[in-house]
PDB file of C-alpha atoms in Angstrom:
ATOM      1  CA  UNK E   1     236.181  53.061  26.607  1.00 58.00           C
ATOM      2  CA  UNK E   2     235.928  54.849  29.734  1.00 89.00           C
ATOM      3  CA  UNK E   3     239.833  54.921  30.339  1.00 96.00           C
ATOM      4  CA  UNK E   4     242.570  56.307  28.188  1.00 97.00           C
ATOM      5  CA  UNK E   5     246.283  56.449  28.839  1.00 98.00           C
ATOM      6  CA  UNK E   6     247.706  59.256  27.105  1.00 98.00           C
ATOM      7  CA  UNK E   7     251.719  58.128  26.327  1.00 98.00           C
ATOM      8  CA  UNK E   8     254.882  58.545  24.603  1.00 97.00           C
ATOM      9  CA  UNK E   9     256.814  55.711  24.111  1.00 97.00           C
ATOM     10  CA  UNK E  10     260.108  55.248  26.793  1.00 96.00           C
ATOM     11  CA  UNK E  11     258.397  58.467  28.684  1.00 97.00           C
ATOM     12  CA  UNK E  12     257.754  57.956  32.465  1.00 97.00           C
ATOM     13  CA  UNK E  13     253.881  56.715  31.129  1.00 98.00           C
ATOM     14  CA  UNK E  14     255.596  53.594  30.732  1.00 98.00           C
ATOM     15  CA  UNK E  15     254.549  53.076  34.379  1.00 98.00           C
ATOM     16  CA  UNK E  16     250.857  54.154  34.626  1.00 98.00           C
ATOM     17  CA  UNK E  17     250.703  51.857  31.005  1.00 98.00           C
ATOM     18  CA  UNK E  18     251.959  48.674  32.747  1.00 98.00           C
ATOM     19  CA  UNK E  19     250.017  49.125  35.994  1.00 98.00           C
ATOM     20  CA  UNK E  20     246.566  49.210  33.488  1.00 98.00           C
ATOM     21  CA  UNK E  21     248.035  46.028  31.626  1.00 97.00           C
ATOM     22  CA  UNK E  22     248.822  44.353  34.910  1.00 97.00           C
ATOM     23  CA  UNK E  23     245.775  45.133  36.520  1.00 96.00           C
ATOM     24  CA  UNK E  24     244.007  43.496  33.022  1.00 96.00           C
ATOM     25  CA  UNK E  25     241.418  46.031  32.635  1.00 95.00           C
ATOM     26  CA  UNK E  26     240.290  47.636  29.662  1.00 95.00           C
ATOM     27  CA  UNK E  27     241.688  50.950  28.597  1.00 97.00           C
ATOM     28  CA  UNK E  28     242.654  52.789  24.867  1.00 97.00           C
ATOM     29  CA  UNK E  29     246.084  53.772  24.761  1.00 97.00           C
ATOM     30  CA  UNK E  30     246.442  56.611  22.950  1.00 97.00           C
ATOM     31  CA  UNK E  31     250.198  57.604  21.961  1.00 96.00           C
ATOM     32  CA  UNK E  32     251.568  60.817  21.754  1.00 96.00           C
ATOM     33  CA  UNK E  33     254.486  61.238  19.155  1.00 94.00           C
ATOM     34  CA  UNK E  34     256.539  63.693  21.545  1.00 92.00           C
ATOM     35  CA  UNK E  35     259.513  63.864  19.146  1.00 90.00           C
ATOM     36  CA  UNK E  36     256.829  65.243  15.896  1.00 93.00           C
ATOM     37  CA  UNK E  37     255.281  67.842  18.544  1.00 91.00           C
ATOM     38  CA  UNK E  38     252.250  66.035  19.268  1.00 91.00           C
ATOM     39  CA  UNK E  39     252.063  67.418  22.861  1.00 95.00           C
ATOM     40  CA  UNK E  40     252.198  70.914  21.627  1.00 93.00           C
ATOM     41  CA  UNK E  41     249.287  70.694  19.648  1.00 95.00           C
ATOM     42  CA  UNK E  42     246.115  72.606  19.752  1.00 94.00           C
ATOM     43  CA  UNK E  43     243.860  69.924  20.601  1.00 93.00           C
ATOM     44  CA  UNK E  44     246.251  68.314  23.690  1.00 95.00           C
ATOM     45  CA  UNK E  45     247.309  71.096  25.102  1.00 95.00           C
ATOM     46  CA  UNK E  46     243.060  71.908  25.948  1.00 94.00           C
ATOM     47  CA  UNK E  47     243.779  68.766  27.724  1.00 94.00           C
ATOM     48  CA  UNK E  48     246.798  69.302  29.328  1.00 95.00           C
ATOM     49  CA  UNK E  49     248.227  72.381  28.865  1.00 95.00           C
ATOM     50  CA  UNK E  50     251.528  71.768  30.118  1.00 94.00           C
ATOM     51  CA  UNK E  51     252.268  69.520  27.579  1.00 94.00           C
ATOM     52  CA  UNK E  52     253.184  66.688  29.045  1.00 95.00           C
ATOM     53  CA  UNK E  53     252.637  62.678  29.554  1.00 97.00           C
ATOM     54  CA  UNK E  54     251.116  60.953  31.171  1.00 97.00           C
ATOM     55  CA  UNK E  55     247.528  61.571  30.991  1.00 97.00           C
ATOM     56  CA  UNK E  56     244.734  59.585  32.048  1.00 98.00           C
ATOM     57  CA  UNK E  57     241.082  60.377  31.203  1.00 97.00           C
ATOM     58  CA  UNK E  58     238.511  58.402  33.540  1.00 97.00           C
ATOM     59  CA  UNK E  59     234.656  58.998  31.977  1.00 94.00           C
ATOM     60  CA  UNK E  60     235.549  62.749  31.147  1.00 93.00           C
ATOM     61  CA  UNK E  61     238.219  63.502  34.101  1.00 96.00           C
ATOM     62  CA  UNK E  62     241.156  64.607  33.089  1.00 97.00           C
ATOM     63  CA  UNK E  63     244.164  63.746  35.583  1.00 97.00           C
ATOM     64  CA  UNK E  64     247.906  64.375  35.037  1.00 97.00           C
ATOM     65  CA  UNK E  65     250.893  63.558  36.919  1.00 96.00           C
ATOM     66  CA  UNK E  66     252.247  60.563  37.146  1.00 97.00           C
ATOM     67  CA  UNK E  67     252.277  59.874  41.374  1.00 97.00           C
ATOM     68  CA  UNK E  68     248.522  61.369  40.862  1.00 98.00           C
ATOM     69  CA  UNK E  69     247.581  58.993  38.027  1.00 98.00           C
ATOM     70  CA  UNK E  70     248.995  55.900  40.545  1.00 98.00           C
ATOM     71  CA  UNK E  71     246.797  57.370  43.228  1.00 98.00           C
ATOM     72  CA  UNK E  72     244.034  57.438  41.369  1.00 98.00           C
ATOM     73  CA  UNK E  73     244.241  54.171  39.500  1.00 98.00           C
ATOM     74  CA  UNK E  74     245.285  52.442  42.892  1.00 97.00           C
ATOM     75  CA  UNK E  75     241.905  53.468  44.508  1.00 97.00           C
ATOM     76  CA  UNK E  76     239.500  52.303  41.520  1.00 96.00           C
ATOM     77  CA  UNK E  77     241.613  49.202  41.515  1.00 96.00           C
ATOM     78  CA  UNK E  78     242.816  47.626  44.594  1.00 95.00           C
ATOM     79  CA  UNK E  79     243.038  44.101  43.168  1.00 93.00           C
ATOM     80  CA  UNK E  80     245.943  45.146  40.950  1.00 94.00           C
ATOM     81  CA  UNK E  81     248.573  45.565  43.756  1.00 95.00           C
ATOM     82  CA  UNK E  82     249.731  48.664  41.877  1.00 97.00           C
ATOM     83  CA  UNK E  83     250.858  50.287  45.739  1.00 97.00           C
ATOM     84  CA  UNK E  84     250.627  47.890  49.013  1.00 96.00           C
ATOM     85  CA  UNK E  85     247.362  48.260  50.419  1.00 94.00           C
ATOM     86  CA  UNK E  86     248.097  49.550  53.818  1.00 93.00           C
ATOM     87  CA  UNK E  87     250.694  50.259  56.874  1.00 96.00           C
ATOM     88  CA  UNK E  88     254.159  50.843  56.546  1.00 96.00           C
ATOM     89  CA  UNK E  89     254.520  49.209  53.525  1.00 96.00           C
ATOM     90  CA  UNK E  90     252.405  51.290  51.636  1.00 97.00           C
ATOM     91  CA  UNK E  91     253.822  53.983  53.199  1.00 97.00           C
ATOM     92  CA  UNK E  92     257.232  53.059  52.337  1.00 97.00           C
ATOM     93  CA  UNK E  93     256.565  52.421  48.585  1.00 98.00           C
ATOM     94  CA  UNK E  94     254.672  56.309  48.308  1.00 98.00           C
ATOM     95  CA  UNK E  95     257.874  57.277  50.092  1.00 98.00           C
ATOM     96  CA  UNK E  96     260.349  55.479  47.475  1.00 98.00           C
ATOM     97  CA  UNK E  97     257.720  56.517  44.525  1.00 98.00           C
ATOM     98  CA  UNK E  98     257.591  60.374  45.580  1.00 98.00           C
ATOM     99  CA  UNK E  99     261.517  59.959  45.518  1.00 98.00           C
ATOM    100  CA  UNK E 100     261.985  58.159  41.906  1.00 98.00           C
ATOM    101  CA  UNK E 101     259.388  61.150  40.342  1.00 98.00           C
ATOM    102  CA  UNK E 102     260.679  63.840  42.059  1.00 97.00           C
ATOM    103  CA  UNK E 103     264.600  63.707  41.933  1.00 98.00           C
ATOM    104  CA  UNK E 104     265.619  60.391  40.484  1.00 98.00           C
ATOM    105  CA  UNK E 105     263.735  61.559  37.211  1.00 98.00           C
ATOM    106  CA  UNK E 106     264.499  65.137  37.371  1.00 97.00           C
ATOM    107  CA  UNK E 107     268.274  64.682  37.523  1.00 97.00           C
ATOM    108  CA  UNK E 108     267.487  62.843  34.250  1.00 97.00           C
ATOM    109  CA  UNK E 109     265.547  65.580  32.609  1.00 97.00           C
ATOM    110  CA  UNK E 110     269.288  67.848  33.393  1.00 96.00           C
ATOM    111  CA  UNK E 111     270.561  64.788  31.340  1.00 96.00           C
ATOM    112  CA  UNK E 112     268.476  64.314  28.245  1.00 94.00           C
ATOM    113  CA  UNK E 113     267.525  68.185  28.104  1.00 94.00           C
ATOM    114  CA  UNK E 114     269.974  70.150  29.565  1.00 94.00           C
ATOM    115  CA  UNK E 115     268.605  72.815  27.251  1.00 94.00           C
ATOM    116  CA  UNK E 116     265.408  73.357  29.219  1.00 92.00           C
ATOM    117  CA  UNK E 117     267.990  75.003  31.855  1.00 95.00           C
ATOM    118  CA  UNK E 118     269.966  77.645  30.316  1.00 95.00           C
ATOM    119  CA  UNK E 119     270.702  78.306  26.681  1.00 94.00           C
ATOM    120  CA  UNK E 120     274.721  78.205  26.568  1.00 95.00           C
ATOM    121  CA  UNK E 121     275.937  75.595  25.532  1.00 94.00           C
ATOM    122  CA  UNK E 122     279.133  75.487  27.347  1.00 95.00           C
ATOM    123  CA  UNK E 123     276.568  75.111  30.761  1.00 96.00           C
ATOM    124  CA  UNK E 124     275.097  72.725  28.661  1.00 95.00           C
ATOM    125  CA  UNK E 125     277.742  70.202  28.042  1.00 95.00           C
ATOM    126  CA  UNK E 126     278.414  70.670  32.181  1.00 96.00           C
ATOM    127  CA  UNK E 127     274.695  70.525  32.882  1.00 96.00           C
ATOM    128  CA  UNK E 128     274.868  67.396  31.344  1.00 95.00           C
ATOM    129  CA  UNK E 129     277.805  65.630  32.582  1.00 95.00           C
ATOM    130  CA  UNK E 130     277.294  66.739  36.290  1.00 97.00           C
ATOM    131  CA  UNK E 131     273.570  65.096  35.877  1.00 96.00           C
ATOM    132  CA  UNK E 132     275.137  61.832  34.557  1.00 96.00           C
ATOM    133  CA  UNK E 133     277.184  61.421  37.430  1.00 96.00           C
ATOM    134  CA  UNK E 134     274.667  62.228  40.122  1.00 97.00           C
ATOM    135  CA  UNK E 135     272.089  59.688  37.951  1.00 98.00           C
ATOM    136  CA  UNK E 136     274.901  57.015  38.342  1.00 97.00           C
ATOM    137  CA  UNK E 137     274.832  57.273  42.197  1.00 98.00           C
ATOM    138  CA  UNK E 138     270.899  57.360  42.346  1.00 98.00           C
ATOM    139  CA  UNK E 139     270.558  54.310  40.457  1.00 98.00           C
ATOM    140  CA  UNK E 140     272.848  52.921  42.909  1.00 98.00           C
ATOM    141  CA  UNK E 141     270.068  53.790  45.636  1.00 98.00           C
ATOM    142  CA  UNK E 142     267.572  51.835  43.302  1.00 98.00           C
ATOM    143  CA  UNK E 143     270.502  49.106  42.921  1.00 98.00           C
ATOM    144  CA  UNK E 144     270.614  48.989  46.694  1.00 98.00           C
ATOM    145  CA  UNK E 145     266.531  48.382  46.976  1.00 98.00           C
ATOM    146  CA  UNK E 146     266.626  45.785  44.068  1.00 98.00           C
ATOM    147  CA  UNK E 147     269.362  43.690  45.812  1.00 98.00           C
ATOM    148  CA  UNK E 148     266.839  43.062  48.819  1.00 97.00           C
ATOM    149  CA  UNK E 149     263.315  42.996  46.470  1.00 96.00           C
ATOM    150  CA  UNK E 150     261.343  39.939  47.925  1.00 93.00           C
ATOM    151  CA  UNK E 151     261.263  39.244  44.672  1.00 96.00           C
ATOM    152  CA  UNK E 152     259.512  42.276  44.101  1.00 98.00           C
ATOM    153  CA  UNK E 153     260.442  46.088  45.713  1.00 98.00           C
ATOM    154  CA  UNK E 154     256.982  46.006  46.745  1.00 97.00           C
ATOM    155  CA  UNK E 155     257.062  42.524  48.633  1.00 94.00           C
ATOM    156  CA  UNK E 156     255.559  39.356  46.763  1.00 94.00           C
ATOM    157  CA  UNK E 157     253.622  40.926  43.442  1.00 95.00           C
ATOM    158  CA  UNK E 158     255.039  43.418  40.725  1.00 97.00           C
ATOM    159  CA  UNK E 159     253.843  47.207  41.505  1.00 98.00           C
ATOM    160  CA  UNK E 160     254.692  50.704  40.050  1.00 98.00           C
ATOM    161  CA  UNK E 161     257.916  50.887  41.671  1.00 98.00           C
ATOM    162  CA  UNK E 162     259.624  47.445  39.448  1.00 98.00           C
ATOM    163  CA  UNK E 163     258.122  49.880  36.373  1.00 98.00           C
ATOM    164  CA  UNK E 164     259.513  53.276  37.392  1.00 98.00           C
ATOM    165  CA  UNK E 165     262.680  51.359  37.960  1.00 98.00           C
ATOM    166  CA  UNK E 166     262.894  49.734  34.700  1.00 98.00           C
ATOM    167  CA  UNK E 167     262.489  53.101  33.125  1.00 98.00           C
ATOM    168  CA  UNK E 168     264.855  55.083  34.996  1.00 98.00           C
ATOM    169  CA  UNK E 169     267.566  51.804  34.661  1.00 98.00           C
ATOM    170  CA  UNK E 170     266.701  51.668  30.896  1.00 98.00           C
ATOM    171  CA  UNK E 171     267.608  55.908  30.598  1.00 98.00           C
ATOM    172  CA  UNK E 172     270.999  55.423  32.392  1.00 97.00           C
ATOM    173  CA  UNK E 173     271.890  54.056  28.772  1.00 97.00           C
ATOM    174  CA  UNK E 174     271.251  57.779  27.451  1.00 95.00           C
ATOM    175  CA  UNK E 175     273.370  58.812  30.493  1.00 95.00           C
ATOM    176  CA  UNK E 176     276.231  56.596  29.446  1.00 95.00           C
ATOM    177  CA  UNK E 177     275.397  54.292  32.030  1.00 97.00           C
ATOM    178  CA  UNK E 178     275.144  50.195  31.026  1.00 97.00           C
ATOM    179  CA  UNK E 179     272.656  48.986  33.281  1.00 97.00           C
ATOM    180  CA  UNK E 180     274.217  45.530  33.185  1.00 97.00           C
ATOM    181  CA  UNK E 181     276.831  47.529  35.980  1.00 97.00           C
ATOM    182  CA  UNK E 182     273.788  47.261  38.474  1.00 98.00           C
ATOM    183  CA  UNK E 183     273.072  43.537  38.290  1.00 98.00           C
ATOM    184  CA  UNK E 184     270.443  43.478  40.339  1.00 98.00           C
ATOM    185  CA  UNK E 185     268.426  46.252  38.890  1.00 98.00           C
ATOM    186  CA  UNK E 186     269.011  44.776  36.061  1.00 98.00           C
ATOM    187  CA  UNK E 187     267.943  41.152  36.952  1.00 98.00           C
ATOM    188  CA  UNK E 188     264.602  42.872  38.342  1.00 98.00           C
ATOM    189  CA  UNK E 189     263.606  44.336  35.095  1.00 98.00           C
ATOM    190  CA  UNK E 190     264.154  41.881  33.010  1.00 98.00           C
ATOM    191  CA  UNK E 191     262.184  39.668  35.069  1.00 98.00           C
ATOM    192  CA  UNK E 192     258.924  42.677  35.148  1.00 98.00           C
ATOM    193  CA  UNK E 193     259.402  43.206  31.432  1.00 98.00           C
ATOM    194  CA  UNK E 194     259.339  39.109  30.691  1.00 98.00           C
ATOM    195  CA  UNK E 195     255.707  39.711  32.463  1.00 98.00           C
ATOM    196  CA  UNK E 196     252.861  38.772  29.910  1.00 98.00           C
ATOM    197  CA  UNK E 197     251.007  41.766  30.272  1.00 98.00           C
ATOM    198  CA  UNK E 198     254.437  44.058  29.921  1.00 98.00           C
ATOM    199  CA  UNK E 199     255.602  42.863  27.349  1.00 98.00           C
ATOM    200  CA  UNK E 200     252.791  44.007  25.908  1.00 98.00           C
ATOM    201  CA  UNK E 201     253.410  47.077  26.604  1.00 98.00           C
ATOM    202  CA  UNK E 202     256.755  47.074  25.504  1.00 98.00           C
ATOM    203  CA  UNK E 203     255.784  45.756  22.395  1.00 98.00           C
ATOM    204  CA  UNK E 204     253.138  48.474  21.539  1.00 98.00           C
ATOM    205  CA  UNK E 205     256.414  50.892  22.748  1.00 98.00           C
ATOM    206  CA  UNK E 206     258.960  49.190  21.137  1.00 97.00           C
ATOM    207  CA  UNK E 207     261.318  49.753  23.721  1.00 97.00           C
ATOM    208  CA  UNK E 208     264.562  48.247  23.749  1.00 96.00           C
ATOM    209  CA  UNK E 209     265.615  47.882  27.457  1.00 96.00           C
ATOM    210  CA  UNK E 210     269.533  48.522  27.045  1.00 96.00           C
ATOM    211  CA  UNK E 211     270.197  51.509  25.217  1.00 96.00           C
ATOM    212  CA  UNK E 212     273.787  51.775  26.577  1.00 95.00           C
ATOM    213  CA  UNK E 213     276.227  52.129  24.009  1.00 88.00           C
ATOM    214  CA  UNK E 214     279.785  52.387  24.306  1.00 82.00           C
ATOM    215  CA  UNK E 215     281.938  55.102  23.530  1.00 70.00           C
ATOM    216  CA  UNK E 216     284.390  54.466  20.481  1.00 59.00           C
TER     217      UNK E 216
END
């Protein structure tokens, strides 16, 4: 095939995976086991050498990046409504996109890997917990959006935003945050994931969308 998705399952190439199954063309999903190493292998990292997902290789190109990989698939596919076409809208959803990947996501990487940010783990542990609580009040931005989604936060059909917020919503579980607290997030991803050609994707991830658990 001329297109393959490079992906770990739950990682932020959840989104770039359900814009290709949405937009119903064909592609080879190729998943990369990030908890045995996979991205730190020889043969990836002459692909991508910061080790990371997603990737997407069009006939030979190899792009990473996930707003880049949106970009890109938005252009060679315009019929999938994966970004509004034109005018403020558009503008508005690269806007809200740009935001989600560059601090939404971040202040979940502090989260889930505090470790990547100092090696003591006292800072660690308050790494960690000041992250959580900054995540919380983020998602509350995305809450905010979802409670006025027409039904979509794009306008009328699903785009890359309803996927980037059902994977930040589904990592507040890791943060200690039950997404069933932001009803209407959580209303809106239930409603992408129920999609046909998502919940293929979820399937082929087997992703569990609320992976909140209380503390005992």
């Amino acid at each position: 095939m001329s297109l393959q998705l490079f992906f770990a399952p739950g990682a932020c190439s959840f989104v770039p995976h359900a814009m290709l199954e949405l937009a119903g063309v064909p592609f080879e999903p190729m998943m990369v086991k990030l908890h045995k190493g996979e991205q730190r292998s020889p043969e990836y990292l002459a692909m991508n050498p910061r080790g990371q997902v997603p990737v997407l290789v069009d006939d030979g190109e190899v792009i990473t990046q996930i707003v880049a990989i949106l970009l890109h698939l938005d252009a060679k596919f315009p019929q999938a409504g994966i970004l509004p076409a034109s005018g403020v809208a558009r503008t508005r959803a690269l806007s809200t996109l740009a935001w989600m990947n560059n601090t939404v996501h971040p202040t979940f990487t502090h989260v889930f890997m505090p470790q990547k940010f100092t090696d003591d783990e006292g800072a660690q542990k308050i790494i960690r917990a000041f992250a959580a609580n900054s995540y919380k009040g983020l998602l509350g931005e995305i809450e905010a959006m979802a409670a006025k989604a027409s039904p979509w936060l794009c306008g009328e059909a699903p785009c890359a935003l309803d996927a980037y917020a059902l994977t930040l919503l589904r990592w507040g579980g890791y943060a200690g945050i039950d997404p069933t607290t932001l009803p209407a997030t959580w209303t809106l991803v239930q409603r992408f994931a129920a999609l046909p050609a998502v919940a293929r994707v979820i399937e082929r991830e087997r992703l569990q969308l609320n992976v909140y658990q209380p503390a005992t």
